[in-house]
């Protein structure tokens, strides 16, 4: 479904271009025009949120470097780059669904397949 989550959902993010006019066709941004940019300069409700990107994280590499000798392999726990606290679960991130991109779970959530019949989904 992409990154940020559902990034291709044009109804949610209002991305891309549209053609206006019957006779004189003009191309314009779907989200806003010149004046809309000014009004949304400090707040734009259609941009992805932190939840859409998921919280950025790093790892506790010092635990790997400074771990005493033991029979078990030390691990590097995930640390939030927003709060600085340890994270118990990571639910999404860049390239998160690359290996699962062909799965039915992700295909069912892909906005490009909205309105597709069951037969089209099987192909």
mmCIF file with all atom_site columns, N, CA and C in Angstrom, residues 14-90:
data_model
loop_
_atom_site.group_PDB
_atom_site.id
_atom_site.type_symbol
_atom_site.label_atom_id
_atom_site.label_alt_id
_atom_site.label_comp_id
_atom_site.label_asym_id
_atom_site.label_entity_id
_atom_site.label_seq_id
_atom_site.pdbx_PDB_ins_code
_atom_site.Cartn_x
_atom_site.Cartn_y
_atom_site.Cartn_z
_atom_site.occupancy
_atom_site.B_iso_or_equiv
_atom_site.pdbx_formal_charge
_atom_site.auth_seq_id
_atom_site.auth_comp_id
_atom_site.auth_asym_id
_atom_site.auth_atom_id
_atom_site.pdbx_PDB_model_num
ATOM 1   N N  . UNK A 1 14 ? -5.392  13.951  -1.916  1.00 0.00 ? 14 UNK A N  1
ATOM 2   C CA . UNK A 1 14 ? -5.694  14.900  -2.999  1.00 0.00 ? 14 UNK A CA 1
ATOM 3   C C  . UNK A 1 14 ? -4.459  15.234  -3.830  1.00 0.00 ? 14 UNK A C  1
ATOM 4   N N  . UNK A 1 15 ? -3.723  14.204  -4.210  1.00 0.00 ? 15 UNK A N  1
ATOM 5   C CA . UNK A 1 15 ? -2.533  14.415  -5.018  1.00 0.00 ? 15 UNK A CA 1
ATOM 6   C C  . UNK A 1 15 ? -2.832  14.296  -6.499  1.00 0.00 ? 15 UNK A C  1
ATOM 7   N N  . UNK A 1 16 ? -1.870  14.613  -7.306  1.00 0.00 ? 16 UNK A N  1
ATOM 8   C CA . UNK A 1 16 ? -1.995  14.474  -8.751  1.00 0.00 ? 16 UNK A CA 1
ATOM 9   C C  . UNK A 1 16 ? -2.601  15.698  -9.410  1.00 0.00 ? 16 UNK A C  1
ATOM 10  N N  . UNK A 1 17 ? -3.037  15.485  -10.634 1.00 0.00 ? 17 UNK A N  1
ATOM 11  C CA . UNK A 1 17 ? -3.555  16.561  -11.469 1.00 0.00 ? 17 UNK A CA 1
ATOM 12  C C  . UNK A 1 17 ? -4.951  16.225  -11.951 1.00 0.00 ? 17 UNK A C  1
ATOM 13  N N  . UNK A 1 18 ? -5.732  17.253  -12.291 1.00 0.00 ? 18 UNK A N  1
ATOM 14  C CA . UNK A 1 18 ? -7.051  17.077  -12.894 1.00 0.00 ? 18 UNK A CA 1
ATOM 15  C C  . UNK A 1 18 ? -7.160  18.010  -14.093 1.00 0.00 ? 18 UNK A C  1
ATOM 16  N N  . UNK A 1 19 ? -8.030  17.637  -15.024 1.00 0.00 ? 19 UNK A N  1
ATOM 17  C CA . UNK A 1 19 ? -8.284  18.467  -16.196 1.00 0.00 ? 19 UNK A CA 1
ATOM 18  C C  . UNK A 1 19 ? -9.607  19.173  -15.973 1.00 0.00 ? 19 UNK A C  1
ATOM 19  N N  . UNK A 1 20 ? -9.601  20.490  -16.055 1.00 0.00 ? 20 UNK A N  1
ATOM 20  C CA . UNK A 1 20 ? -10.795 21.306  -15.867 1.00 0.00 ? 20 UNK A CA 1
ATOM 21  C C  . UNK A 1 20 ? -11.284 21.832  -17.200 1.00 0.00 ? 20 UNK A C  1
ATOM 22  N N  . UNK A 1 21 ? -12.579 22.081  -17.259 1.00 0.00 ? 21 UNK A N  1
ATOM 23  C CA . UNK A 1 21 ? -13.157 22.754  -18.427 1.00 0.00 ? 21 UNK A CA 1
ATOM 24  C C  . UNK A 1 21 ? -13.643 21.783  -19.486 1.00 0.00 ? 21 UNK A C  1
ATOM 25  N N  . UNK A 1 22 ? -14.721 22.180  -20.172 1.00 0.00 ? 22 UNK A N  1
ATOM 26  C CA . UNK A 1 22 ? -15.290 21.380  -21.248 1.00 0.00 ? 22 UNK A CA 1
ATOM 27  C C  . UNK A 1 22 ? -14.577 21.657  -22.568 1.00 0.00 ? 22 UNK A C  1
ATOM 28  N N  . UNK A 1 23 ? -14.526 22.925  -22.938 1.00 0.00 ? 23 UNK A N  1
ATOM 29  C CA . UNK A 1 23 ? -13.922 23.300  -24.226 1.00 0.00 ? 23 UNK A CA 1
ATOM 30  C C  . UNK A 1 23 ? -12.438 23.583  -24.076 1.00 0.00 ? 23 UNK A C  1
ATOM 31  N N  . UNK A 1 24 ? -12.129 24.502  -23.197 1.00 0.00 ? 24 UNK A N  1
ATOM 32  C CA . UNK A 1 24 ? -10.738 24.893  -22.963 1.00 0.00 ? 24 UNK A CA 1
ATOM 33  C C  . UNK A 1 24 ? -10.221 24.082  -21.789 1.00 0.00 ? 24 UNK A C  1
ATOM 34  N N  . UNK A 1 25 ? -9.595  22.986  -22.076 1.00 0.00 ? 25 UNK A N  1
ATOM 35  C CA . UNK A 1 25 ? -9.126  22.110  -21.006 1.00 0.00 ? 25 UNK A CA 1
ATOM 36  C C  . UNK A 1 25 ? -7.840  22.661  -20.400 1.00 0.00 ? 25 UNK A C  1
ATOM 37  N N  . UNK A 1 26 ? -7.857  22.785  -19.102 1.00 0.00 ? 26 UNK A N  1
ATOM 38  C CA . UNK A 1 26 ? -6.678  23.264  -18.383 1.00 0.00 ? 26 UNK A CA 1
ATOM 39  C C  . UNK A 1 26 ? -6.282  22.224  -17.338 1.00 0.00 ? 26 UNK A C  1
ATOM 40  N N  . UNK A 1 27 ? -5.009  22.113  -17.140 1.00 0.00 ? 27 UNK A N  1
ATOM 41  C CA . UNK A 1 27 ? -4.468  21.175  -16.178 1.00 0.00 ? 27 UNK A CA 1
ATOM 42  C C  . UNK A 1 27 ? -4.169  21.926  -14.890 1.00 0.00 ? 27 UNK A C  1
ATOM 43  N N  . UNK A 1 28 ? -4.627  21.374  -13.772 1.00 0.00 ? 28 UNK A N  1
ATOM 44  C CA . UNK A 1 28 ? -4.365  22.020  -12.484 1.00 0.00 ? 28 UNK A CA 1
ATOM 45  C C  . UNK A 1 28 ? -4.101  20.959  -11.425 1.00 0.00 ? 28 UNK A C  1
ATOM 46  N N  . UNK A 1 29 ? -3.447  21.375  -10.347 1.00 0.00 ? 29 UNK A N  1
ATOM 47  C CA . UNK A 1 29 ? -3.220  20.479  -9.225  1.00 0.00 ? 29 UNK A CA 1
ATOM 48  C C  . UNK A 1 29 ? -4.537  20.146  -8.550  1.00 0.00 ? 29 UNK A C  1
ATOM 49  N N  . UNK A 1 30 ? -4.709  18.910  -8.159  1.00 0.00 ? 30 UNK A N  1
ATOM 50  C CA . UNK A 1 30 ? -5.956  18.502  -7.509  1.00 0.00 ? 30 UNK A CA 1
ATOM 51  C C  . UNK A 1 30 ? -6.102  19.141  -6.129  1.00 0.00 ? 30 UNK A C  1
ATOM 52  N N  . UNK A 1 31 ? -5.010  19.258  -5.396  1.00 0.00 ? 31 UNK A N  1
ATOM 53  C CA . UNK A 1 31 ? -5.083  19.718  -4.014  1.00 0.00 ? 31 UNK A CA 1
ATOM 54  C C  . UNK A 1 31 ? -5.482  21.179  -3.899  1.00 0.00 ? 31 UNK A C  1
ATOM 55  N N  . UNK A 1 32 ? -4.824  22.047  -4.633  1.00 0.00 ? 32 UNK A N  1
ATOM 56  C CA . UNK A 1 32 ? -5.070  23.473  -4.440  1.00 0.00 ? 32 UNK A CA 1
ATOM 57  C C  . UNK A 1 32 ? -4.428  24.281  -5.548  1.00 0.00 ? 32 UNK A C  1
ATOM 58  N N  . UNK A 1 33 ? -4.831  25.516  -5.615  1.00 0.00 ? 33 UNK A N  1
ATOM 59  C CA . UNK A 1 33 ? -4.231  26.448  -6.554  1.00 0.00 ? 33 UNK A CA 1
ATOM 60  C C  . UNK A 1 33 ? -3.276  27.367  -5.823  1.00 0.00 ? 33 UNK A C  1
ATOM 61  N N  . UNK A 1 34 ? -3.006  28.496  -6.477  1.00 0.00 ? 34 UNK A N  1
ATOM 62  C CA . UNK A 1 34 ? -2.063  29.463  -5.916  1.00 0.00 ? 34 UNK A CA 1
ATOM 63  C C  . UNK A 1 34 ? -2.519  29.988  -4.555  1.00 0.00 ? 34 UNK A C  1
ATOM 64  N N  . UNK A 1 35 ? -3.795  30.371  -4.460  1.00 0.00 ? 35 UNK A N  1
ATOM 65  C CA . UNK A 1 35 ? -4.287  30.951  -3.207  1.00 0.00 ? 35 UNK A CA 1
ATOM 66  C C  . UNK A 1 35 ? -4.478  29.882  -2.140  1.00 0.00 ? 35 UNK A C  1
ATOM 67  N N  . UNK A 1 36 ? -4.803  28.686  -2.545  1.00 0.00 ? 36 UNK A N  1
ATOM 68  C CA . UNK A 1 36 ? -4.913  27.592  -1.582  1.00 0.00 ? 36 UNK A CA 1
ATOM 69  C C  . UNK A 1 36 ? -3.591  27.281  -0.925  1.00 0.00 ? 36 UNK A C  1
ATOM 70  N N  . UNK A 1 37 ? -2.515  27.444  -1.663  1.00 0.00 ? 37 UNK A N  1
ATOM 71  C CA . UNK A 1 37 ? -1.183  27.230  -1.101  1.00 0.00 ? 37 UNK A CA 1
ATOM 72  C C  . UNK A 1 37 ? -0.922  28.224  0.019   1.00 0.00 ? 37 UNK A C  1
ATOM 73  N N  . UNK A 1 38 ? -1.315  29.473  -0.182  1.00 0.00 ? 38 UNK A N  1
ATOM 74  C CA . UNK A 1 38 ? -1.126  30.487  0.860   1.00 0.00 ? 38 UNK A CA 1
ATOM 75  C C  . UNK A 1 38 ? -1.948  30.173  2.105   1.00 0.00 ? 38 UNK A C  1
ATOM 76  N N  . UNK A 1 39 ? -3.186  29.744  1.908   1.00 0.00 ? 39 UNK A N  1
ATOM 77  C CA . UNK A 1 39 ? -4.026  29.465  3.083   1.00 0.00 ? 39 UNK A CA 1
ATOM 78  C C  . UNK A 1 39 ? -3.582  28.201  3.810   1.00 0.00 ? 39 UNK A C  1
ATOM 79  N N  . UNK A 1 40 ? -2.940  27.274  3.108   1.00 0.00 ? 40 UNK A N  1
ATOM 80  C CA . UNK A 1 40 ? -2.503  26.024  3.736   1.00 0.00 ? 40 UNK A CA 1
ATOM 81  C C  . UNK A 1 40 ? -1.023  26.000  4.076   1.00 0.00 ? 40 UNK A C  1
ATOM 82  N N  . UNK A 1 41 ? -0.373  27.154  4.100   1.00 0.00 ? 41 UNK A N  1
ATOM 83  C CA . UNK A 1 41 ? 1.068   27.173  4.295   1.00 0.00 ? 41 UNK A CA 1
ATOM 84  C C  . UNK A 1 41 ? 1.470   26.656  5.683   1.00 0.00 ? 41 UNK A C  1
ATOM 85  N N  . UNK A 1 42 ? 0.641   26.883  6.699   1.00 0.00 ? 42 UNK A N  1
ATOM 86  C CA . UNK A 1 42 ? 0.976   26.424  8.041   1.00 0.00 ? 42 UNK A CA 1
ATOM 87  C C  . UNK A 1 42 ? 0.153   25.226  8.474   1.00 0.00 ? 42 UNK A C  1
ATOM 88  N N  . UNK A 1 43 ? -0.915  24.926  7.754   1.00 0.00 ? 43 UNK A N  1
ATOM 89  C CA . UNK A 1 43 ? -1.756  23.786  8.109   1.00 0.00 ? 43 UNK A CA 1
ATOM 90  C C  . UNK A 1 43 ? -2.383  23.238  6.842   1.00 0.00 ? 43 UNK A C  1
ATOM 91  N N  . UNK A 1 44 ? -2.149  21.977  6.591   1.00 0.00 ? 44 UNK A N  1
ATOM 92  C CA . UNK A 1 44 ? -2.749  21.333  5.437   1.00 0.00 ? 44 UNK A CA 1
ATOM 93  C C  . UNK A 1 44 ? -3.321  19.988  5.886   1.00 0.00 ? 44 UNK A C  1
ATOM 94  N N  . UNK A 1 45 ? -4.642  19.871  5.971   1.00 0.00 ? 45 UNK A N  1
ATOM 95  C CA . UNK A 1 45 ? -5.247  18.644  6.494   1.00 0.00 ? 45 UNK A CA 1
ATOM 96  C C  . UNK A 1 45 ? -5.079  17.435  5.583   1.00 0.00 ? 45 UNK A C  1
ATOM 97  N N  . UNK A 1 46 ? -4.592  17.625  4.366   1.00 0.00 ? 46 UNK A N  1
ATOM 98  C CA . UNK A 1 46 ? -4.484  16.515  3.429   1.00 0.00 ? 46 UNK A CA 1
ATOM 99  C C  . UNK A 1 46 ? -3.086  15.911  3.351   1.00 0.00 ? 46 UNK A C  1
ATOM 100 N N  . UNK A 1 47 ? -2.146  16.454  4.093   1.00 0.00 ? 47 UNK A N  1
ATOM 101 C CA . UNK A 1 47 ? -0.805  15.895  4.090   1.00 0.00 ? 47 UNK A CA 1
ATOM 102 C C  . UNK A 1 47 ? -0.741  14.683  5.011   1.00 0.00 ? 47 UNK A C  1
ATOM 103 N N  . UNK A 1 48 ? 0.157   13.745  4.733   1.00 0.00 ? 48 UNK A N  1
ATOM 104 C CA . UNK A 1 48 ? 0.302   12.588  5.617   1.00 0.00 ? 48 UNK A CA 1
ATOM 105 C C  . UNK A 1 48 ? 0.714   13.025  7.020   1.00 0.00 ? 48 UNK A C  1
ATOM 106 N N  . UNK A 1 49 ? 0.269   12.258  8.003   1.00 0.00 ? 49 UNK A N  1
ATOM 107 C CA . UNK A 1 49 ? 0.609   12.531  9.395   1.00 0.00 ? 49 UNK A CA 1
ATOM 108 C C  . UNK A 1 49 ? 1.735   11.589  9.824   1.00 0.00 ? 49 UNK A C  1
ATOM 109 N N  . UNK A 1 50 ? 2.212   11.771  11.034  1.00 0.00 ? 50 UNK A N  1
ATOM 110 C CA . UNK A 1 50 ? 3.253   10.892  11.566  1.00 0.00 ? 50 UNK A CA 1
ATOM 111 C C  . UNK A 1 50 ? 2.754   9.450   11.620  1.00 0.00 ? 50 UNK A C  1
ATOM 112 N N  . UNK A 1 51 ? 1.466   9.255   11.896  1.00 0.00 ? 51 UNK A N  1
ATOM 113 C CA . UNK A 1 51 ? 0.912   7.898   11.925  1.00 0.00 ? 51 UNK A CA 1
ATOM 114 C C  . UNK A 1 51 ? 0.974   7.245   10.550  1.00 0.00 ? 51 UNK A C  1
ATOM 115 N N  . UNK A 1 52 ? 0.842   8.025   9.488   1.00 0.00 ? 52 UNK A N  1
ATOM 116 C CA . UNK A 1 52 ? 0.933   7.478   8.136   1.00 0.00 ? 52 UNK A CA 1
ATOM 117 C C  . UNK A 1 52 ? 2.353   7.050   7.800   1.00 0.00 ? 52 UNK A C  1
ATOM 118 N N  . UNK A 1 53 ? 3.332   7.730   8.342   1.00 0.00 ? 53 UNK A N  1
ATOM 119 C CA . UNK A 1 53 ? 4.735   7.394   8.112   1.00 0.00 ? 53 UNK A CA 1
ATOM 120 C C  . UNK A 1 53 ? 5.248   6.376   9.125   1.00 0.00 ? 53 UNK A C  1
ATOM 121 N N  . UNK A 1 54 ? 4.628   6.296   10.234  1.00 0.00 ? 54 UNK A N  1
ATOM 122 C CA . UNK A 1 54 ? 5.020   5.573   11.433  1.00 0.00 ? 54 UNK A CA 1
ATOM 123 C C  . UNK A 1 54 ? 6.197   6.314   12.059  1.00 0.00 ? 54 UNK A C  1
ATOM 124 N N  . UNK A 1 55 ? 6.337   6.104   13.328  1.00 0.00 ? 55 UNK A N  1
ATOM 125 C CA . UNK A 1 55 ? 7.341   6.822   14.104  1.00 0.00 ? 55 UNK A CA 1
ATOM 126 C C  . UNK A 1 55 ? 8.753   6.405   13.680  1.00 0.00 ? 55 UNK A C  1
ATOM 127 N N  . UNK A 1 56 ? 9.623   7.355   13.363  1.00 0.00 ? 56 UNK A N  1
ATOM 128 C CA . UNK A 1 56 ? 10.985  6.979   12.987  1.00 0.00 ? 56 UNK A CA 1
ATOM 129 C C  . UNK A 1 56 ? 11.734  6.406   14.193  1.00 0.00 ? 56 UNK A C  1
ATOM 130 N N  . UNK A 1 57 ? 12.619  5.458   13.930  1.00 0.00 ? 57 UNK A N  1
ATOM 131 C CA . UNK A 1 57 ? 13.354  4.832   15.011  1.00 0.00 ? 57 UNK A CA 1
ATOM 132 C C  . UNK A 1 57 ? 14.797  4.552   14.609  1.00 0.00 ? 57 UNK A C  1
ATOM 133 N N  . UNK A 1 58 ? 15.588  4.317   15.624  1.00 0.00 ? 58 UNK A N  1
ATOM 134 C CA . UNK A 1 58 ? 16.953  3.863   15.461  1.00 0.00 ? 58 UNK A CA 1
ATOM 135 C C  . UNK A 1 58 ? 17.126  2.684   16.403  1.00 0.00 ? 58 UNK A C  1
ATOM 136 N N  . UNK A 1 59 ? 18.327  2.188   16.542  1.00 0.00 ? 59 UNK A N  1
ATOM 137 C CA . UNK A 1 59 ? 18.563  1.045   17.416  1.00 0.00 ? 59 UNK A CA 1
ATOM 138 C C  . UNK A 1 59 ? 19.584  1.380   18.486  1.00 0.00 ? 59 UNK A C  1
ATOM 139 N N  . UNK A 1 60 ? 19.522  0.663   19.592  1.00 0.00 ? 60 UNK A N  1
ATOM 140 C CA . UNK A 1 60 ? 20.448  0.819   20.702  1.00 0.00 ? 60 UNK A CA 1
ATOM 141 C C  . UNK A 1 60 ? 21.716  0.032   20.371  1.00 0.00 ? 60 UNK A C  1
ATOM 142 N N  . UNK A 1 61 ? 22.545  0.592   19.502  1.00 0.00 ? 61 UNK A N  1
ATOM 143 C CA . UNK A 1 61 ? 23.755  -0.093  19.059  1.00 0.00 ? 61 UNK A CA 1
ATOM 144 C C  . UNK A 1 61 ? 24.781  -0.237  20.176  1.00 0.00 ? 61 UNK A C  1
ATOM 145 N N  . UNK A 1 62 ? 24.743  0.660   21.160  1.00 0.00 ? 62 UNK A N  1
ATOM 146 C CA . UNK A 1 62 ? 25.690  0.576   22.265  1.00 0.00 ? 62 UNK A CA 1
ATOM 147 C C  . UNK A 1 62 ? 25.515  -0.725  23.053  1.00 0.00 ? 62 UNK A C  1
ATOM 148 N N  . UNK A 1 63 ? 24.288  -1.248  23.075  1.00 0.00 ? 63 UNK A N  1
ATOM 149 C CA . UNK A 1 63 ? 24.048  -2.517  23.746  1.00 0.00 ? 63 UNK A CA 1
ATOM 150 C C  . UNK A 1 63 ? 24.793  -3.651  23.036  1.00 0.00 ? 63 UNK A C  1
ATOM 151 N N  . UNK A 1 64 ? 24.922  -3.561  21.730  1.00 0.00 ? 64 UNK A N  1
ATOM 152 C CA . UNK A 1 64 ? 25.670  -4.573  20.984  1.00 0.00 ? 64 UNK A CA 1
ATOM 153 C C  . UNK A 1 64 ? 27.169  -4.437  21.225  1.00 0.00 ? 64 UNK A C  1
ATOM 154 N N  . UNK A 1 65 ? 27.622  -3.206  21.228  1.00 0.00 ? 65 UNK A N  1
ATOM 155 C CA . UNK A 1 65 ? 29.060  -2.941  21.350  1.00 0.00 ? 65 UNK A CA 1
ATOM 156 C C  . UNK A 1 65 ? 29.565  -3.226  22.764  1.00 0.00 ? 65 UNK A C  1
ATOM 157 N N  . UNK A 1 66 ? 28.785  -2.823  23.759  1.00 0.00 ? 66 UNK A N  1
ATOM 158 C CA . UNK A 1 66 ? 29.232  -2.912  25.148  1.00 0.00 ? 66 UNK A CA 1
ATOM 159 C C  . UNK A 1 66 ? 28.720  -4.136  25.894  1.00 0.00 ? 66 UNK A C  1
ATOM 160 N N  . UNK A 1 67 ? 28.032  -5.036  25.233  1.00 0.00 ? 67 UNK A N  1
ATOM 161 C CA . UNK A 1 67 ? 27.477  -6.208  25.912  1.00 0.00 ? 67 UNK A CA 1
ATOM 162 C C  . UNK A 1 67 ? 28.600  -7.127  26.379  1.00 0.00 ? 67 UNK A C  1
ATOM 163 N N  . UNK A 1 68 ? 28.477  -7.644  27.594  1.00 0.00 ? 68 UNK A N  1
ATOM 164 C CA . UNK A 1 68 ? 29.499  -8.579  28.069  1.00 0.00 ? 68 UNK A CA 1
ATOM 165 C C  . UNK A 1 68 ? 29.389  -9.917  27.325  1.00 0.00 ? 68 UNK A C  1
ATOM 166 N N  . UNK A 1 69 ? 30.460  -10.687 27.360  1.00 0.00 ? 69 UNK A N  1
ATOM 167 C CA . UNK A 1 69 ? 30.427  -12.000 26.723  1.00 0.00 ? 69 UNK A CA 1
ATOM 168 C C  . UNK A 1 69 ? 29.354  -12.859 27.385  1.00 0.00 ? 69 UNK A C  1
ATOM 169 N N  . UNK A 1 70 ? 28.563  -13.523 26.550  1.00 0.00 ? 70 UNK A N  1
ATOM 170 C CA . UNK A 1 70 ? 27.488  -14.374 27.059  1.00 0.00 ? 70 UNK A CA 1
ATOM 171 C C  . UNK A 1 70 ? 27.173  -15.440 26.020  1.00 0.00 ? 70 UNK A C  1
ATOM 172 N N  . UNK A 1 71 ? 26.396  -16.425 26.424  1.00 0.00 ? 71 UNK A N  1
ATOM 173 C CA . UNK A 1 71 ? 25.994  -17.480 25.492  1.00 0.00 ? 71 UNK A CA 1
ATOM 174 C C  . UNK A 1 71 ? 24.928  -16.987 24.517  1.00 0.00 ? 71 UNK A C  1
ATOM 175 N N  . UNK A 1 72 ? 24.171  -15.986 24.914  1.00 0.00 ? 72 UNK A N  1
ATOM 176 C CA . UNK A 1 72 ? 23.109  -15.449 24.059  1.00 0.00 ? 72 UNK A CA 1
ATOM 177 C C  . UNK A 1 72 ? 23.635  -14.265 23.250  1.00 0.00 ? 72 UNK A C  1
ATOM 178 N N  . UNK A 1 73 ? 23.115  -14.131 22.070  1.00 0.00 ? 73 UNK A N  1
ATOM 179 C CA . UNK A 1 73 ? 23.466  -12.995 21.204  1.00 0.00 ? 73 UNK A CA 1
ATOM 180 C C  . UNK A 1 73 ? 22.778  -11.733 21.733  1.00 0.00 ? 73 UNK A C  1
ATOM 181 N N  . UNK A 1 74 ? 23.505  -10.628 21.931  1.00 0.00 ? 74 UNK A N  1
ATOM 182 C CA . UNK A 1 74 ? 22.844  -9.396  22.377  1.00 0.00 ? 74 UNK A CA 1
ATOM 183 C C  . UNK A 1 74 ? 21.968  -8.836  21.249  1.00 0.00 ? 74 UNK A C  1
ATOM 184 N N  . UNK A 1 75 ? 20.969  -8.086  21.628  1.00 0.00 ? 75 UNK A N  1
ATOM 185 C CA . UNK A 1 75 ? 20.071  -7.494  20.630  1.00 0.00 ? 75 UNK A CA 1
ATOM 186 C C  . UNK A 1 75 ? 20.101  -5.977  20.739  1.00 0.00 ? 75 UNK A C  1
ATOM 187 N N  . UNK A 1 76 ? 19.786  -5.344  19.658  1.00 0.00 ? 76 UNK A N  1
ATOM 188 C CA . UNK A 1 76 ? 19.686  -3.883  19.626  1.00 0.00 ? 76 UNK A CA 1
ATOM 189 C C  . UNK A 1 76 ? 18.208  -3.526  19.614  1.00 0.00 ? 76 UNK A C  1
ATOM 190 N N  . UNK A 1 77 ? 17.709  -3.013  20.703  1.00 0.00 ? 77 UNK A N  1
ATOM 191 C CA . UNK A 1 77 ? 16.292  -2.654  20.790  1.00 0.00 ? 77 UNK A CA 1
ATOM 192 C C  . UNK A 1 77 ? 16.023  -1.367  20.016  1.00 0.00 ? 77 UNK A C  1
ATOM 193 N N  . UNK A 1 78 ? 14.819  -1.271  19.505  1.00 0.00 ? 78 UNK A N  1
ATOM 194 C CA . UNK A 1 78 ? 14.412  -0.073  18.770  1.00 0.00 ? 78 UNK A CA 1
ATOM 195 C C  . UNK A 1 78 ? 14.151  1.080   19.736  1.00 0.00 ? 78 UNK A C  1
ATOM 196 N N  . UNK A 1 79 ? 14.620  2.272   19.348  1.00 0.00 ? 79 UNK A N  1
ATOM 197 C CA . UNK A 1 79 ? 14.416  3.481   20.142  1.00 0.00 ? 79 UNK A CA 1
ATOM 198 C C  . UNK A 1 79 ? 13.735  4.515   19.258  1.00 0.00 ? 79 UNK A C  1
ATOM 199 N N  . UNK A 1 80 ? 12.650  5.103   19.769  1.00 0.00 ? 80 UNK A N  1
ATOM 200 C CA . UNK A 1 80 ? 11.935  6.139   19.032  1.00 0.00 ? 80 UNK A CA 1
ATOM 201 C C  . UNK A 1 80 ? 12.817  7.360   18.858  1.00 0.00 ? 80 UNK A C  1
ATOM 202 N N  . UNK A 1 81 ? 12.867  7.895   17.651  1.00 0.00 ? 81 UNK A N  1
ATOM 203 C CA . UNK A 1 81 ? 13.624  9.128   17.417  1.00 0.00 ? 81 UNK A CA 1
ATOM 204 C C  . UNK A 1 81 ? 12.782  10.361  17.744  1.00 0.00 ? 81 UNK A C  1
ATOM 205 N N  . UNK A 1 82 ? 11.508  10.147  18.095  1.00 0.00 ? 82 UNK A N  1
ATOM 206 C CA . UNK A 1 82 ? 10.637  11.251  18.495  1.00 0.00 ? 82 UNK A CA 1
ATOM 207 C C  . UNK A 1 82 ? 10.670  11.416  20.011  1.00 0.00 ? 82 UNK A C  1
ATOM 208 N N  . UNK A 1 83 ? 10.470  10.319  20.741  1.00 0.00 ? 83 UNK A N  1
ATOM 209 C CA . UNK A 1 83 ? 10.404  10.397  22.196  1.00 0.00 ? 83 UNK A CA 1
ATOM 210 C C  . UNK A 1 83 ? 11.703  9.990   22.880  1.00 0.00 ? 83 UNK A C  1
ATOM 211 N N  . UNK A 1 84 ? 12.556  9.213   22.199  1.00 0.00 ? 84 UNK A N  1
ATOM 212 C CA . UNK A 1 84 ? 13.786  8.734   22.805  1.00 0.00 ? 84 UNK A CA 1
ATOM 213 C C  . UNK A 1 84 ? 13.582  7.517   23.689  1.00 0.00 ? 84 UNK A C  1
ATOM 214 N N  . UNK A 1 85 ? 12.369  6.965   23.732  1.00 0.00 ? 85 UNK A N  1
ATOM 215 C CA . UNK A 1 85 ? 12.060  5.804   24.570  1.00 0.00 ? 85 UNK A CA 1
ATOM 216 C C  . UNK A 1 85 ? 12.132  4.530   23.743  1.00 0.00 ? 85 UNK A C  1
ATOM 217 N N  . UNK A 1 86 ? 12.320  3.418   24.445  1.00 0.00 ? 86 UNK A N  1
ATOM 218 C CA . UNK A 1 86 ? 12.321  2.123   23.767  1.00 0.00 ? 86 UNK A CA 1
ATOM 219 C C  . UNK A 1 86 ? 10.940  1.834   23.184  1.00 0.00 ? 86 UNK A C  1
ATOM 220 N N  . UNK A 1 87 ? 10.927  1.194   22.024  1.00 0.00 ? 87 UNK A N  1
ATOM 221 C CA . UNK A 1 87 ? 9.675   0.840   21.353  1.00 0.00 ? 87 UNK A CA 1
ATOM 222 C C  . UNK A 1 87 ? 9.484   -0.669  21.469  1.00 0.00 ? 87 UNK A C  1
ATOM 223 N N  . UNK A 1 88 ? 8.280   -1.075  21.867  1.00 0.00 ? 88 UNK A N  1
ATOM 224 C CA . UNK A 1 88 ? 7.995   -2.499  21.994  1.00 0.00 ? 88 UNK A CA 1
ATOM 225 C C  . UNK A 1 88 ? 7.664   -3.133  20.651  1.00 0.00 ? 88 UNK A C  1
ATOM 226 N N  . UNK A 1 89 ? 6.890   -2.418  19.846  1.00 0.00 ? 89 UNK A N  1
ATOM 227 C CA . UNK A 1 89 ? 6.500   -2.974  18.541  1.00 0.00 ? 89 UNK A CA 1
ATOM 228 C C  . UNK A 1 89 ? 6.717   -1.939  17.448  1.00 0.00 ? 89 UNK A C  1
ATOM 229 N N  . UNK A 1 90 ? 7.096   -2.434  16.299  1.00 0.00 ? 90 UNK A N  1
ATOM 230 C CA . UNK A 1 90 ? 7.220   -1.598  15.105  1.00 0.00 ? 90 UNK A CA 1
ATOM 231 C C  . UNK A 1 90 ? 6.193   -2.123  14.116  1.00 0.00 ? 90 UNK A C  1
#
